[in-house]
Coordinates of C-alpha atoms in Angstrom, one line a residue:
Chain A
M4 CA 48.9 -0.8 6.3
N5 CA 47.3 -3.6 4.0
I6 CA 43.5 -3.2 4.3
V7 CA 41.0 -5.7 2.9
V8 CA 37.3 -4.0 2.0
P9 CA 34.9 -6.9 1.3
I10 CA 32.1 -5.0 -1.4
K11 CA 28.6 -6.1 -2.5
Q12 CA 27.6 -5.4 -5.9
V13 CA 23.8 -4.3 -5.6
P14 CA 20.5 -3.3 -7.6
E15 CA 21.0 0.9 -8.9
T16 CA 17.1 0.5 -7.9
S17 CA 15.1 -1.2 -5.4
N18 CA 12.5 -2.0 -7.8
V19 CA 14.6 -5.7 -8.3
K20 CA 12.4 -9.2 -9.3
M21 CA 12.7 -12.0 -7.7
D22 CA 12.7 -15.9 -8.6
P23 CA 10.1 -17.7 -7.5
V24 CA 12.0 -20.8 -7.5
T25 CA 15.2 -20.2 -5.5
G26 CA 13.9 -17.1 -4.0
T27 CA 16.6 -14.7 -4.7
I28 CA 17.4 -11.8 -6.2
I29 CA 16.9 -11.7 -10.2
R30 CA 20.5 -9.9 -10.5
D31 CA 20.1 -10.1 -14.9
G32 CA 19.1 -6.0 -16.3
V33 CA 19.1 -4.2 -14.1
E34 CA 21.9 -1.7 -13.2
S35 CA 24.5 -2.5 -10.8
I36 CA 26.6 -0.1 -8.4
I37 CA 28.7 -0.8 -5.5
N38 CA 26.4 -0.8 -2.8
P39 CA 25.8 2.8 -1.5
L40 CA 27.2 1.8 2.9
D41 CA 30.4 -0.2 0.6
L42 CA 31.5 3.5 0.2
Y43 CA 32.1 4.6 3.7
A44 CA 34.7 1.5 3.7
I45 CA 36.2 2.2 0.5
E46 CA 36.9 5.9 1.5
T47 CA 38.3 5.6 5.1
A48 CA 40.4 2.8 3.9
I49 CA 41.7 5.2 1.4
Q50 CA 42.4 7.6 3.9
L51 CA 44.2 5.2 6.2
K52 CA 46.4 4.2 3.1
E53 CA 47.0 7.7 2.5
T54 CA 48.3 8.4 6.3
Y55 CA 50.0 5.2 6.9
G56 CA 51.2 3.8 3.7
G57 CA 50.2 0.5 2.8
K58 CA 47.8 -1.0 0.2
V59 CA 43.8 -1.2 0.0
T60 CA 42.1 -4.1 -1.7
A61 CA 38.4 -4.2 -2.6
L62 CA 37.2 -8.0 -2.6
T63 CA 33.6 -8.9 -4.0
M64 CA 32.8 -12.6 -4.4
G65 CA 29.6 -12.1 -7.6
P66 CA 29.3 -12.8 -11.1
P67 CA 32.0 -12.1 -13.1
A68 CA 30.0 -9.0 -13.7
A69 CA 30.9 -7.3 -10.2
E70 CA 34.7 -6.9 -11.2
K71 CA 32.6 -3.7 -12.5
A72 CA 32.3 -3.0 -8.6
L73 CA 35.7 -4.0 -8.2
R74 CA 37.0 -1.6 -11.1
E75 CA 34.9 1.8 -9.7
A76 CA 36.3 0.8 -6.3
I77 CA 40.0 1.1 -7.5
A78 CA 38.4 4.4 -9.9
M79 CA 38.6 5.8 -6.2
G80 CA 41.8 5.1 -4.8
C81 CA 41.7 1.3 -3.8
D82 CA 45.2 -0.4 -5.7
E83 CA 44.1 -3.7 -6.6
G84 CA 40.6 -5.6 -7.0
V85 CA 39.6 -9.7 -6.7
L86 CA 37.2 -11.2 -7.6
V87 CA 35.6 -14.0 -6.2
S88 CA 33.3 -15.9 -8.6
D89 CA 32.4 -19.3 -9.1
R90 CA 28.8 -20.9 -10.3
K91 CA 28.7 -23.5 -6.7
F92 CA 28.7 -20.4 -4.6
S93 CA 25.2 -18.9 -6.3
G94 CA 22.3 -18.6 -3.5
A95 CA 24.8 -18.4 -0.7
D96 CA 23.4 -16.4 2.4
T97 CA 25.4 -14.5 5.3
W98 CA 26.7 -18.2 6.7
S99 CA 28.0 -19.6 3.3
T100 CA 29.0 -15.7 1.8
A101 CA 31.2 -15.1 5.0
Y102 CA 32.2 -18.8 4.8
V103 CA 33.3 -17.9 1.1
L104 CA 35.3 -14.6 1.4
V105 CA 37.1 -15.4 5.0
H106 CA 39.3 -18.1 2.4
A107 CA 39.8 -15.3 0.1
V108 CA 41.2 -13.2 2.4
K109 CA 43.5 -16.4 3.6
K110 CA 45.3 -16.4 -0.1
L111 CA 45.6 -12.5 0.1
D112 CA 48.4 -10.9 1.5
D113 CA 48.2 -10.8 5.2
F114 CA 46.2 -7.8 6.0
D115 CA 46.1 -4.9 9.1
L116 CA 43.0 -4.3 9.0
I117 CA 39.8 -5.5 7.4
I118 CA 37.0 -2.5 6.8
A119 CA 33.1 -3.5 5.5
G120 CA 30.5 -1.4 5.4
E121 CA 27.5 -1.4 7.7
R122 CA 25.0 -3.8 5.5
A123 CA 23.8 -4.3 2.2
T124 CA 21.0 -1.7 1.0
D125 CA 19.4 -5.2 -1.1
G126 CA 20.2 -8.3 1.5
D127 CA 20.1 -5.6 4.7
T128 CA 21.0 -8.4 7.2
G129 CA 24.4 -6.5 8.2
Q130 CA 25.8 -10.2 9.0
V131 CA 28.9 -11.1 6.8
G132 CA 31.2 -8.5 8.2
P133 CA 30.5 -10.0 12.0
A134 CA 30.8 -13.7 10.4
M135 CA 33.8 -12.9 8.7
A136 CA 35.3 -11.1 11.8
S137 CA 34.3 -14.5 14.1
A138 CA 35.3 -17.0 11.0
L139 CA 39.2 -15.2 11.2
D140 CA 39.3 -15.5 14.9
I141 CA 40.0 -11.8 14.7
P142 CA 38.4 -8.5 17.0
L143 CA 35.0 -7.1 16.0
A144 CA 34.8 -3.5 16.1
S145 CA 31.3 -3.0 14.8
Y146 CA 28.9 0.3 14.2
I147 CA 32.1 2.2 14.1
S148 CA 31.5 6.0 13.2
R149 CA 35.2 7.1 13.7
I150 CA 38.6 6.5 14.0
D151 CA 40.5 8.2 16.7
S152 CA 44.1 7.1 16.0
V153 CA 46.3 4.4 15.0
R154 CA 49.4 2.8 16.1
A155 CA 51.5 -0.5 15.2
D156 CA 49.2 -2.5 16.8
G157 CA 45.9 -1.4 17.4
M158 CA 43.7 1.2 17.3
T159 CA 41.8 4.0 18.8
V160 CA 38.0 3.7 17.1
E161 CA 34.0 5.5 18.2
R162 CA 31.2 2.7 18.2
L163 CA 27.6 4.2 17.3
V164 CA 24.9 2.5 19.4
E165 CA 21.6 3.4 20.5
E166 CA 21.8 5.4 23.4
G167 CA 25.2 7.4 21.8
Y168 CA 29.2 6.6 22.0
E169 CA 31.5 4.0 22.4
T170 CA 35.2 4.6 22.8
L171 CA 37.1 1.2 22.1
E172 CA 40.1 0.2 21.4
I173 CA 41.3 -2.6 20.0
D174 CA 44.3 -5.0 18.4
L175 CA 45.3 -5.5 15.3
P176 CA 44.5 -7.3 12.6
A177 CA 40.8 -6.1 13.2
L178 CA 37.9 -6.1 11.6
L179 CA 35.5 -3.0 11.3
T180 CA 32.3 -2.3 10.0
V181 CA 31.6 1.2 9.8
V182 CA 28.3 4.0 9.4
K183 CA 28.2 6.4 7.4
E184 CA 29.0 8.8 9.9
I185 CA 32.9 8.3 9.1
S186 CA 34.0 9.6 6.0
Y187 CA 32.5 11.6 2.9
P188 CA 33.0 9.2 -0.2
R189 CA 35.3 10.9 -2.9
L190 CA 34.5 10.7 -6.5
P191 CA 36.7 8.7 -8.7
T192 CA 39.2 10.9 -10.2
L193 CA 39.8 10.7 -14.5
R194 CA 43.3 8.9 -13.5
G195 CA 41.5 6.6 -11.1
K196 CA 38.7 5.7 -14.1
Q197 CA 42.1 4.6 -16.2
K198 CA 44.0 2.6 -13.1
A199 CA 41.2 0.4 -13.2
R200 CA 40.7 0.2 -16.6
N201 CA 44.0 -1.1 -17.1
T202 CA 43.9 -3.4 -13.5
E203 CA 44.1 -7.0 -13.8
L204 CA 41.7 -8.2 -11.7
P205 CA 42.3 -11.8 -10.3
V206 CA 39.3 -14.2 -9.9
L207 CA 39.1 -16.6 -7.7
T208 CA 36.9 -19.8 -8.0
A209 CA 36.2 -22.6 -5.0
E210 CA 39.2 -24.5 -6.7
D211 CA 41.9 -21.7 -5.5
L212 CA 40.2 -21.3 -2.5
E213 CA 41.1 -25.3 -1.1
V214 CA 36.7 -24.7 0.6
E215 CA 34.4 -27.7 1.0
E216 CA 32.6 -28.4 -1.7
V217 CA 29.2 -28.8 1.4
Y218 CA 29.0 -25.3 2.8
L219 CA 29.1 -23.8 -0.8
G220 CA 26.2 -22.0 -2.1
L221 CA 22.4 -22.7 -1.3
K222 CA 22.4 -26.3 -0.9
G223 CA 26.1 -24.9 1.6
S224 CA 23.4 -22.7 3.8
P225 CA 21.5 -23.4 6.5
T226 CA 18.7 -20.9 6.1
R227 CA 16.6 -21.3 2.7
V228 CA 13.8 -18.8 1.6
V229 CA 10.4 -20.7 1.6
K230 CA 8.3 -17.6 0.7
I231 CA 8.5 -14.0 -1.0
E232 CA 5.5 -12.0 -0.8
T233 CA 5.3 -8.3 -1.8
P234 CA 3.3 -6.4 0.5
K235 CA 0.5 -4.0 0.1
V236 CA 2.2 -0.3 0.2
T237 CA -0.8 2.0 -0.5
R238 CA -2.9 2.3 2.9
G239 CA -5.5 4.4 1.4
G240 CA -6.2 7.2 4.0
T241 CA -7.9 11.1 4.6
I242 CA -5.6 13.2 2.6
L243 CA -7.8 16.4 2.8
K244 CA -5.9 19.8 0.9
A245 CA -4.7 23.2 2.7
V246 CA -5.1 25.8 0.1
D247 CA -6.5 29.1 2.0
E248 CA -7.2 30.0 5.5
E249 CA -10.5 27.6 5.7
S250 CA -9.3 24.5 4.7
M251 CA -6.5 24.8 6.8
N252 CA -8.0 24.8 10.1
D253 CA -10.6 22.1 9.3
A254 CA -7.4 20.0 7.6
I255 CA -6.0 21.0 10.9
E256 CA -8.9 20.3 12.8
E257 CA -9.2 17.2 11.1
L258 CA -6.2 15.8 12.1
V259 CA -6.7 16.5 15.9
E260 CA -9.5 14.4 15.6
F261 CA -7.6 11.8 14.3
L262 CA -4.8 11.9 16.4
K263 CA -7.8 11.7 19.1
T264 CA -9.6 8.9 17.6
R265 CA -7.0 7.2 17.4
E266 CA -6.1 7.7 21.4
M267 CA -2.3 9.5 20.3
I268 CA -2.7 13.0 22.3
Chain B
M21 CA 16.8 -33.5 17.3
E22 CA 18.5 -32.9 20.6
H23 CA 18.6 -29.7 20.4
K24 CA 15.1 -28.5 22.8
G25 CA 13.8 -25.2 23.8
V26 CA 13.4 -21.5 23.3
W27 CA 15.3 -18.5 24.0
T28 CA 15.3 -15.4 23.8
I29 CA 18.1 -13.0 24.5
A30 CA 17.7 -10.0 27.3
E31 CA 19.8 -6.8 27.3
E32 CA 20.9 -4.7 30.9
S33 CA 22.6 -1.8 31.8
E34 CA 23.6 -0.6 34.5
G35 CA 21.5 -2.8 36.8
S36 CA 18.1 -2.2 34.2
L37 CA 16.9 -4.6 32.3
K38 CA 15.7 -3.4 28.5
S39 CA 12.3 -3.3 27.4
V40 CA 13.5 -5.3 24.2
S41 CA 13.8 -7.6 26.8
Y42 CA 10.0 -8.4 28.2
E43 CA 9.2 -7.9 24.1
L44 CA 11.5 -11.0 23.3
L45 CA 9.8 -13.2 25.6
S46 CA 6.2 -12.0 24.1
R47 CA 7.7 -13.8 21.2
G48 CA 9.1 -16.6 22.6
R49 CA 6.2 -17.8 24.8
K50 CA 4.0 -18.2 21.8
L51 CA 6.7 -20.7 20.2
A52 CA 7.5 -22.4 22.8
D53 CA 4.1 -22.6 23.5
A54 CA 3.5 -23.6 20.0
L55 CA 6.1 -26.0 20.4
Q56 CA 5.2 -27.0 24.8
V57 CA 8.7 -26.3 25.6
E58 CA 10.6 -23.6 27.9
L59 CA 11.1 -20.9 27.5
V60 CA 14.3 -19.5 28.4
S61 CA 15.4 -16.0 29.0
V62 CA 19.6 -15.2 28.8
L63 CA 20.9 -12.5 30.0
I64 CA 25.0 -11.9 29.8
G65 CA 25.3 -9.1 31.6
G66 CA 26.7 -6.9 35.1
P67 CA 24.8 -7.0 38.0
V68 CA 21.1 -7.4 38.3
S69 CA 18.9 -8.1 41.0
D70 CA 16.7 -10.9 41.8
E71 CA 14.2 -8.7 42.6
R72 CA 14.8 -7.9 38.1
L73 CA 14.8 -10.8 37.1
Q74 CA 11.9 -11.7 37.6
E75 CA 10.1 -9.2 36.2
L76 CA 11.6 -11.8 33.5
I77 CA 9.6 -14.5 34.4
R78 CA 6.7 -12.6 34.8
R79 CA 6.8 -11.3 31.6
G80 CA 6.4 -14.5 30.4
A81 CA 9.9 -17.2 30.9
D82 CA 9.7 -20.3 32.7
R83 CA 13.6 -19.6 33.9
V84 CA 16.0 -17.7 33.6
L85 CA 20.2 -18.3 33.2
F86 CA 21.9 -15.6 34.5
V87 CA 25.8 -15.6 33.2
E88 CA 26.5 -12.4 35.9
D89 CA 30.1 -10.5 36.0
N90 CA 31.6 -7.7 36.6
K91 CA 33.6 -7.8 33.4
L92 CA 30.2 -7.8 31.5
S93 CA 28.8 -4.7 32.2
S94 CA 29.3 -3.3 28.5
F95 CA 29.0 -5.5 25.7
T96 CA 32.0 -6.8 23.8
T97 CA 32.3 -8.6 20.5
E98 CA 34.3 -11.8 21.7
T99 CA 33.4 -12.1 25.1
F100 CA 30.0 -12.5 24.6
S101 CA 29.8 -14.4 21.7
N102 CA 32.2 -17.2 23.8
V103 CA 29.8 -17.1 26.4
L104 CA 26.8 -17.5 24.4
S105 CA 28.3 -20.0 22.6
D106 CA 29.0 -22.3 25.3
L107 CA 26.0 -21.9 26.4
I108 CA 24.9 -22.9 23.4
R109 CA 26.8 -26.3 22.9
S110 CA 26.1 -27.2 26.6
R111 CA 22.4 -27.0 26.9
K112 CA 21.7 -27.1 23.0
P113 CA 18.4 -24.8 22.4
E114 CA 16.0 -25.4 19.8
I115 CA 15.9 -21.4 19.3
I116 CA 17.4 -18.2 20.1
L117 CA 15.7 -14.6 19.4
A118 CA 17.6 -11.8 20.2
A119 CA 17.0 -8.5 19.6
A120 CA 18.3 -6.6 16.0
T121 CA 19.7 -3.6 17.8
V122 CA 23.8 -2.9 17.3
N123 CA 24.5 -5.0 19.8
G124 CA 22.2 -8.2 18.8
R125 CA 22.7 -7.8 15.4
T126 CA 27.1 -7.6 16.3
L127 CA 26.5 -10.6 18.1
M128 CA 24.1 -13.6 17.3
P129 CA 26.6 -13.2 13.6
H130 CA 29.6 -13.8 15.0
V131 CA 27.9 -16.3 16.8
A132 CA 26.1 -17.9 14.1
M133 CA 29.0 -18.1 12.4
K134 CA 31.0 -20.1 15.1
I135 CA 28.1 -22.7 16.1
H136 CA 27.1 -23.1 11.8
A137 CA 23.5 -22.3 12.0
G138 CA 21.5 -20.3 10.1
L139 CA 20.4 -16.9 11.6
T140 CA 17.3 -14.5 9.8
A141 CA 17.9 -10.5 10.2
D142 CA 15.4 -7.9 11.3
C143 CA 12.5 -10.5 11.3
T144 CA 9.0 -8.3 11.8
E145 CA 6.9 -12.1 12.1
L146 CA 8.1 -15.8 13.8
A147 CA 5.9 -18.4 13.3
I148 CA 6.4 -21.9 14.0
E149 CA 5.2 -24.8 11.3
P150 CA 3.0 -27.1 12.3
E151 CA 4.5 -30.0 10.1
T152 CA 7.7 -29.9 10.5
G153 CA 8.3 -27.9 14.2
N154 CA 10.4 -25.2 11.8
L155 CA 10.9 -22.3 13.2
L156 CA 9.1 -19.3 10.0
Q157 CA 11.0 -16.4 10.1
T158 CA 9.8 -13.8 8.5
R159 CA 11.7 -10.0 7.8
P160 CA 11.1 -7.4 4.7
A161 CA 13.8 -7.1 2.6
I162 CA 15.0 -5.0 -1.0
G163 CA 14.0 -2.0 1.0
G164 CA 10.8 -3.6 2.1
N165 CA 9.3 -4.3 -1.1
I166 CA 9.6 -7.5 -0.4
L167 CA 8.8 -10.2 2.7
A168 CA 10.4 -12.9 3.4
T169 CA 9.8 -16.3 4.9
I170 CA 13.0 -18.1 6.1
K171 CA 13.8 -20.9 7.7
S172 CA 16.8 -23.5 8.6
P173 CA 15.1 -26.7 8.2
N174 CA 19.0 -28.9 9.1
H175 CA 20.6 -26.9 11.7
R176 CA 20.1 -25.9 15.4
P177 CA 19.7 -24.0 16.4
Q178 CA 17.2 -21.7 14.5
M179 CA 18.4 -18.4 14.9
A180 CA 17.0 -15.0 14.0
T181 CA 17.4 -11.3 15.3
V182 CA 13.7 -9.3 16.5
R183 CA 13.2 -5.5 15.1
P184 CA 12.6 -3.6 18.3
R185 CA 9.3 -2.6 18.8
S186 CA 7.6 -5.5 16.7
S187 CA 5.7 -6.5 19.5
K188 CA 4.5 -5.5 22.3
P189 CA 6.4 -7.1 26.2
L190 CA 3.0 -9.3 27.8
D191 CA 1.6 -7.4 30.6
A192 CA 3.1 -8.8 33.3
D193 CA 2.0 -11.5 35.8
P194 CA 2.9 -11.6 39.3
A195 CA 1.1 -15.2 39.5
R196 CA 3.8 -16.3 36.9
K197 CA 6.5 -18.8 39.0
G198 CA 10.0 -20.0 37.2
S199 CA 13.6 -20.3 37.9
I200 CA 16.4 -18.1 38.2
E201 CA 20.0 -19.9 37.5
R202 CA 22.7 -17.8 37.9
I203 CA 26.5 -18.8 36.2
E204 CA 29.2 -17.9 37.3
L205 CA 31.8 -16.6 34.2
D206 CA 34.5 -18.9 33.1
P207 CA 37.7 -16.4 33.0
A208 CA 39.0 -19.0 30.0
L209 CA 35.9 -17.3 27.6
I210 CA 37.1 -13.3 28.3
D211 CA 38.3 -11.8 25.5
K212 CA 40.4 -9.2 25.7
R213 CA 40.8 -8.1 22.4
V214 CA 38.9 -5.1 22.0
R215 CA 37.9 -3.0 25.1
R216 CA 35.6 -0.4 26.0
V217 CA 37.6 2.4 27.3
G218 CA 34.7 5.5 27.1
F219 CA 30.8 6.4 26.8
I220 CA 29.4 9.0 26.0
N221 CA 25.5 9.0 26.2
N222 CA 23.4 11.6 23.9
E223 CA 20.2 10.4 24.6
G224 CA 19.4 13.6 26.0
E225 CA 20.7 15.5 23.1
E226 CA 17.5 14.2 20.1
G227 CA 16.1 11.1 22.3
N228 CA 16.2 7.5 20.1
I229 CA 14.2 7.0 17.5
Q230 CA 14.1 3.6 17.0
E231 CA 12.6 3.9 21.1
A232 CA 10.2 6.6 20.5
D233 CA 6.5 6.1 20.6
V234 CA 6.0 8.7 18.2
V235 CA 8.5 10.4 15.0
V236 CA 8.0 13.5 14.0
S237 CA 10.5 13.9 11.1
G238 CA 11.8 16.3 8.2
G239 CA 13.2 16.2 5.0
K240 CA 14.2 18.3 1.6
G241 CA 10.9 20.2 2.2
M242 CA 12.1 21.6 5.5
K243 CA 14.5 24.2 3.6
K244 CA 16.8 24.9 6.4
A245 CA 18.1 23.6 9.2
N246 CA 16.9 26.1 11.7
N247 CA 12.9 25.1 10.4
F248 CA 13.9 21.9 12.3
G249 CA 12.8 24.4 16.1
M250 CA 9.2 23.5 14.6
L251 CA 10.0 20.1 14.6
T252 CA 11.1 19.8 17.4
E253 CA 8.1 21.6 19.3
L254 CA 5.7 19.2 17.8
A255 CA 7.4 15.6 18.8
H256 CA 7.3 17.7 22.2
Q257 CA 3.6 18.5 21.5
L258 CA 3.4 14.3 21.2
G259 CA 5.7 13.4 23.3
G260 CA 7.7 12.4 20.9
T261 CA 11.6 12.5 18.8
V262 CA 12.6 14.5 15.3
G263 CA 14.2 12.3 12.9
A264 CA 15.1 12.7 9.4
S265 CA 15.0 12.0 5.9
R266 CA 18.9 11.2 4.1
D267 CA 18.1 13.8 2.2
A268 CA 18.1 16.1 5.2
V269 CA 21.2 14.7 7.2
D270 CA 23.2 14.6 3.9
R271 CA 22.3 18.9 3.7
A272 CA 23.2 18.7 7.9
W273 CA 20.1 19.6 9.5
A274 CA 19.8 17.0 11.0
K275 CA 22.1 14.2 12.3
Y276 CA 23.1 10.8 11.1
P277 CA 21.5 8.8 14.2
Q278 CA 18.3 10.3 13.4
Q279 CA 18.3 9.6 9.5
V280 CA 15.3 6.9 8.9
G281 CA 15.1 5.0 5.7
L282 CA 17.0 2.3 4.3
S283 CA 20.9 4.0 4.6
G284 CA 20.0 4.6 8.0
K285 CA 17.8 3.4 10.4
T286 CA 14.3 1.1 10.7
V287 CA 11.7 2.7 13.1
T288 CA 8.3 1.3 14.2
P289 CA 6.2 4.2 16.3
K290 CA 2.7 4.2 16.9
L291 CA 2.8 7.1 14.9
Y292 CA 5.0 8.8 12.7
V293 CA 4.6 12.0 11.1
A294 CA 6.7 13.1 7.8
I295 CA 6.8 16.8 7.1
G296 CA 8.1 17.5 3.2
I297 CA 9.4 14.7 2.4
S298 CA 8.3 13.1 -0.5
G299 CA 8.4 9.8 0.1
A300 CA 11.1 7.8 -1.4
I301 CA 11.7 3.9 -1.8
Q302 CA 14.7 4.5 0.8
H303 CA 13.1 6.7 3.2
L304 CA 9.6 4.4 3.1
A305 CA 12.0 1.4 3.7
G306 CA 12.7 2.7 6.9
M307 CA 9.0 3.9 8.4
K308 CA 6.4 2.5 7.1
T309 CA 5.3 -0.3 9.6
A310 CA 4.7 2.5 11.7
D311 CA 0.9 2.2 13.7
I312 CA 0.3 5.5 11.7
I313 CA 1.1 7.5 8.9
V314 CA 1.0 11.2 9.2
A315 CA 1.8 13.5 6.6
I316 CA 2.3 17.5 5.5
N317 CA 3.7 18.1 2.5
S318 CA 2.7 20.8 -0.2
D319 CA 3.4 18.6 -3.5
P320 CA -0.3 15.9 -4.0
D321 CA 1.5 13.6 -6.5
A322 CA 3.7 12.9 -3.2
T323 CA 4.5 9.3 -2.8
I324 CA 4.4 9.8 0.8
F325 CA 0.7 10.2 0.9
Q326 CA 0.3 6.8 -0.8
V327 CA 1.4 5.1 2.4
S328 CA -0.7 8.0 5.1
D329 CA -3.5 7.4 6.5
F330 CA -3.8 10.9 7.2
G331 CA -2.5 13.6 4.7
I332 CA -2.1 17.2 4.5
I333 CA -1.1 18.8 1.4
G334 CA -0.5 22.1 1.9
D335 CA 2.3 24.5 2.6
L336 CA 4.0 23.3 5.6
F337 CA 5.5 26.8 7.4
E338 CA 1.5 27.5 7.8
V339 CA 0.5 23.8 8.8
V340 CA 3.1 22.8 11.5
P341 CA 3.1 26.1 12.8
L342 CA -0.6 26.6 13.3
L343 CA -0.6 22.4 14.4
N344 CA 1.9 23.4 16.9
E345 CA -0.8 26.2 18.3
R346 CA -3.5 23.5 18.1
L347 CA -2.1 20.9 20.2
A348 CA -0.8 23.7 22.9
K349 CA -4.0 24.4 23.1
E350 CA -5.8 21.5 23.3
K351 CA -3.6 20.3 25.9
N352 CA -4.5 23.3 27.6
R353 CA -8.0 22.6 27.9

C-alpha cells in the first residue's frame, strides 16, 4: 500500500506575527513544527504500511526550511519525503495550495491512499484535504476516527460527525482526513533520526510540476486577506476569592445572582 | 458580473431541518438586502414536507431550491458536490454560505476547488463592502489570536462556511411569501465510490457540545475521571453538556468529541463554565467567543480569569459541590 501524507509546517507557538502588507504569516524567527494534527495522519499511514507493506511518502509545500518537517516525519517512520518549494508558491491560499499539491502527487509513484490531518492549527481551515480529493477526482472520507478493515480495492472507515459515528465504505485510491481519535502518534526513534539525516529529499519547483503560473501563490489565489485585527482578549470580569467558608458562600451567592441577571438560571 | 443572488445551504436529517439552516438565513438575509437580490435556501437531501420547507421562507428565504431524492438522505461528498456544482453552474449565485459543520466543511472546499471559487472557513462575521459589493468575510485564525477579513474580488461565487451558533435565526414571520422549487436528482450526478453503510448515534451520551447553550468543561485540575460526575451534575443544573480541555481528554477523563480548543472543537455557547482549566491559548481559541464565561480555578494567576466575566478563585472540589447544592435549591424554590 503506497501512502502519501501531505503535511504542513506550522509555528510552534501561537505568538506569531502577521505581515501587515500581504496579510500572511511572518515565519522568520519562529520555531516551526509539524502541524500537531498531521501527526495522527503520519501515524495512521505508518501503521497501515506495517500491516500491509508498501511505503509512506511525506509531502509538504513550503520554504526550504520546511524540509525539517519532512525529516521529522521520516524519523517517525515515513520512508520518503518530498519538498515542494518555489518562491512562486508563497502566499497561496487553500485553493492554490491544493492545486500545487495535487500536481506534486501526480509526479510521485502511484498511490493507494492519501492521508491528511483534519486541518492545520495555524490556518485552521481544513480545506486543503477535501480540495485535493476534488481535484484528483478520488473519493474522500473526512473526519475519519477509525479504520475498520482494508481490502485490495477499498476500505471500511468510521467518520466522526456531530451526532455520532458513520460507517463508510470507500473505494481505493482515496483520500482520508483523520481526527485525533484515530491513533497515538509515536515518537521518533534514534534509528529513525539517523535515517532522516541520511535521506535525500527531492525538491519540486513550479517548473518540475508543470503548473500554470496564473494559479500560483498570492496572485493565483481566489481569496485575499484585506484586514488583520488583534481582538481584545481581556473581559475584565468580577473575580472573587473563596478562601474560607464565608468567602466561599459569598462567592457562590454572587455567582448565582450573576447567572440570574444574565438569565442563565 | 452575471452572478446574482445569495444562497444558503440548508441541512436536513430524517425529514427535519437542522437549526443551522435558519441561522444561515439570518446571515444571508442581511447580505441579500444589502445587495438587493434574492435569498435562496438550497437543500440537498431526502424527502422533506412542504410545511417544513415553508419554515425556511418564514425565516427569511425568498425561494427554496430543493434537490430531493431518497438517495440523498445521507451525506456523501462526491454526490452532494456534483449536485451543488451543477446548480451553481446553471444558476450562478454570487454568494454561497454553508454551516461550518463536519459536512459543510467537507462539501464546500470540494465544490470550491471544482468551480475555482474562493472559500473562507469558519467565518464569524459577514458584510457587504458598499463600494464594490464584495463579500467581506471575517474569521479568527492563528488560535483566535487574530481576526482576518478576507474577500474574493475576482471570483464568483464567493463562498464561506459560517461558525454554527454565531448568529441567531430570525423570528418566523407567517406573512412572508416565497416559492418552493423541487428539482429532480439527475442520476448522472450520483457517485457511489463512497457508501454510508452504518451510523451510531451517541448524542444521548454526552450531547453535542457545539449545539449546547451551556458547556461546563473540566481540565487538568479535575484530577481524575470520576470527578467529572460533579460537572455532569452542574451541566444538568444549567441545562447544558460537559466539555473538556485537551489535558483531560489526553488523560482519558473525557472523550475526544468533548474536547474544546485548537485541536478539538470550537464552541460558541451562551454560557461557558471552565473548571480546573488554566486557559492555555489553545483552549481559549475554542471557547472565547462564548457570550458569558465563568471560571473556577485555585490558581489566581490562571489565564482563564482574564477572559472571564465571572471567576471564583478557590478549590473546585469545594466550590462546585456547593454550587450544585445551591442551584438545586434555586430550582426547588
